[in-house]
CSV table of C-alpha atoms in Angstrom, one decimal:
chain,number,residue,atom,x,y,z
C,1,MET,CA,81.1,76.7,-29.1
C,2,PRO,CA,77.0,76.8,-30.5
C,3,LYS,CA,75.2,78.7,-27.8
C,4,LEU,CA,71.7,76.9,-26.6
C,5,ASP,CA,69.7,78.4,-24.2
C,6,HIS,CA,66.2,76.5,-23.3
C,7,LEU,CA,63.8,78.7,-21.2
C,8,ARG,CA,61.0,78.0,-19.2
C,9,PRO,CA,58.5,80.1,-19.6
C,10,SER,CA,56.0,80.9,-17.1
C,11,GLY,CA,52.6,80.2,-17.2
C,12,LEU,CA,53.7,76.9,-19.2
C,13,HIS,CA,54.5,73.6,-17.3
C,14,HIS,CA,57.7,72.5,-17.0
C,15,ASN,CA,58.0,68.6,-18.4
C,16,PRO,CA,61.2,67.5,-17.8
C,17,ALA,CA,60.5,65.6,-21.1
C,18,TYR,CA,61.9,68.1,-23.3
C,19,SER,CA,62.2,71.5,-23.6
C,20,HIS,CA,59.4,74.3,-24.5
C,21,VAL,CA,61.4,76.6,-26.5
C,22,VAL,CA,64.9,76.6,-27.5
C,23,THR,CA,67.4,79.2,-28.3
C,24,ALA,CA,70.7,78.7,-30.5
C,25,THR,CA,73.2,80.1,-31.4
C,26,GLY,CA,75.6,78.5,-33.5
C,27,ALA,CA,78.2,78.7,-37.0
C,28,ARG,CA,75.9,75.9,-38.7
C,29,THR,CA,72.9,74.5,-38.4
C,30,ILE,CA,72.4,70.1,-39.3
C,31,TYR,CA,68.8,69.4,-40.2
C,32,ILE,CA,68.6,65.4,-40.5
C,33,SER,CA,66.6,63.5,-42.3
C,34,GLY,CA,63.7,61.2,-39.8
C,35,GLN,CA,65.5,58.0,-38.9
C,36,VAL,CA,63.8,54.6,-38.7
C,37,SER,CA,64.9,51.1,-37.0
C,38,THR,CA,66.9,50.0,-39.7
C,39,ASP,CA,70.7,49.1,-39.9
C,40,GLU,CA,73.2,49.8,-42.0
C,41,GLU,CA,71.8,47.3,-44.5
C,42,GLY,CA,68.2,48.6,-44.3
C,43,ARG,CA,67.4,45.4,-41.8
C,44,ILE,CA,64.6,45.9,-39.9
C,45,VAL,CA,65.5,46.0,-35.3
C,46,GLY,CA,63.3,45.4,-33.6
C,47,GLU,CA,60.0,44.9,-35.7
C,48,GLY,CA,57.1,44.8,-33.6
C,49,ASP,CA,58.9,46.6,-31.0
C,50,ILE,CA,59.0,50.2,-29.6
C,51,ALA,CA,60.9,50.8,-27.5
C,52,ALA,CA,63.2,48.7,-29.5
C,53,GLN,CA,63.1,50.6,-32.2
C,54,THR,CA,63.2,53.9,-30.5
C,55,THR,CA,66.3,53.2,-28.9
C,56,GLN,CA,67.6,52.0,-32.8
C,57,VAL,CA,66.0,55.2,-34.0
C,58,MET,CA,68.1,57.5,-31.6
C,59,GLN,CA,71.1,55.2,-32.6
C,60,ASN,CA,71.1,55.8,-35.8
C,61,LEU,CA,70.4,60.5,-35.4
C,62,GLY,CA,73.5,59.6,-32.9
C,63,LEU,CA,75.7,58.5,-36.5
C,64,ALA,CA,73.8,60.7,-37.9
C,65,LEU,CA,75.0,63.8,-36.0
C,66,LYS,CA,78.6,62.4,-35.0
C,67,ALA,CA,78.8,63.0,-39.6
C,68,ALA,CA,78.0,66.1,-38.9
C,69,GLY,CA,80.5,67.0,-36.3
C,70,ALA,CA,77.4,67.2,-33.8
C,71,SER,CA,75.8,65.4,-30.8
C,72,TYR,CA,72.4,64.9,-29.1
C,73,SER,CA,74.2,68.4,-26.7
C,74,ASN,CA,73.5,70.1,-29.9
C,75,ILE,CA,69.7,68.5,-30.9
C,76,VAL,CA,68.0,71.6,-30.6
C,77,LYS,CA,64.5,69.8,-31.4
C,78,ILE,CA,62.9,66.4,-32.1
C,79,THR,CA,59.6,65.7,-34.3
C,80,THR,CA,59.0,62.2,-33.5
C,81,PHE,CA,56.2,60.4,-35.6
C,82,VAL,CA,54.4,56.9,-33.7
C,83,VAL,CA,52.6,54.9,-36.1
C,84,ASN,CA,48.9,54.4,-34.6
C,85,TYR,CA,50.0,56.8,-31.4
C,86,LYS,CA,48.1,55.8,-28.1
C,87,PRO,CA,49.2,57.5,-24.7
C,88,GLU,CA,49.9,54.6,-23.4
C,89,LEU,CA,53.3,54.4,-25.9
C,90,ARG,CA,54.5,58.6,-25.0
C,91,PRO,CA,56.2,56.5,-21.8
C,92,ILE,CA,58.2,53.9,-23.1
C,93,ILE,CA,59.1,56.5,-26.3
C,94,GLY,CA,60.0,58.9,-23.9
C,95,LYS,CA,62.7,55.8,-21.4
C,96,ALA,CA,64.3,54.3,-24.8
C,97,ARG,CA,64.9,58.2,-26.1
C,98,SER,CA,66.1,59.7,-22.6
C,99,VAL,CA,68.9,58.0,-21.7
C,100,PHE,CA,70.7,59.8,-25.1
C,101,PHE,CA,69.5,62.9,-23.3
C,102,GLU,CA,71.0,61.8,-19.5
C,103,GLY,CA,72.1,65.0,-18.3
C,104,MET,CA,71.5,67.4,-20.5
C,105,GLU,CA,68.6,69.8,-20.6
C,106,PRO,CA,66.5,68.6,-23.2
C,107,PRO,CA,65.6,69.7,-26.9
C,108,ALA,CA,62.1,71.1,-28.0
C,109,SER,CA,59.7,68.1,-29.0
C,110,THR,CA,56.9,67.2,-31.0
C,111,LEU,CA,54.8,63.5,-31.5
C,112,VAL,CA,52.8,63.4,-34.3
C,113,GLY,CA,50.9,60.0,-34.5
C,114,VAL,CA,50.3,59.0,-37.5
C,115,SER,CA,48.7,56.4,-40.0
C,116,ALA,CA,51.5,54.8,-41.2
C,117,LEU,CA,54.6,55.5,-42.2
C,118,ALA,CA,57.3,54.9,-45.5
C,119,ALA,CA,57.5,51.0,-44.7
C,120,PRO,CA,55.1,49.0,-42.5
C,121,GLU,CA,57.1,47.9,-40.4
C,122,TRP,CA,58.0,51.1,-38.7
C,123,LEU,CA,56.5,52.1,-36.0
C,124,ILE,CA,58.8,55.4,-35.2
C,125,GLU,CA,60.7,57.8,-36.9
C,126,ILE,CA,62.6,60.7,-35.4
C,127,GLU,CA,63.6,64.1,-37.2
C,128,ALA,CA,66.2,66.0,-35.8
C,129,VAL,CA,67.5,70.2,-36.4
C,130,ALA,CA,70.6,70.9,-34.4
C,131,VAL,CA,72.5,73.2,-34.0
C,132,ALA,CA,77.5,73.5,-33.7
C,133,ASP,CA,79.7,75.6,-34.3
């Protein structure tokens, strides 16, 4: 079983949506490419809806984790890319994403606003790093 320590450094504001520092000890590091809001056939899911797209992206991350013998609890870092990011999108994304980390410490996280992703229909892309045995 991997050991993850979610540290709360003195002097940094504690935010329940993410951890500032996660240390990981385990046998395997899993790198998951940025996932977007498509289904198994490559069709867009939730066109124009950032909450629906975030949910689909997180489900796709779950499928990738499962294929590697891991789960959301193994994620140590996520990076989220959002097209035309505005601060009012953060609570919408956070609400959709938090369901997948319910009952556990959230991973380290970075959110980056971008002008576009690889397809114009995609509003959000999330990549992850996980550690497992």
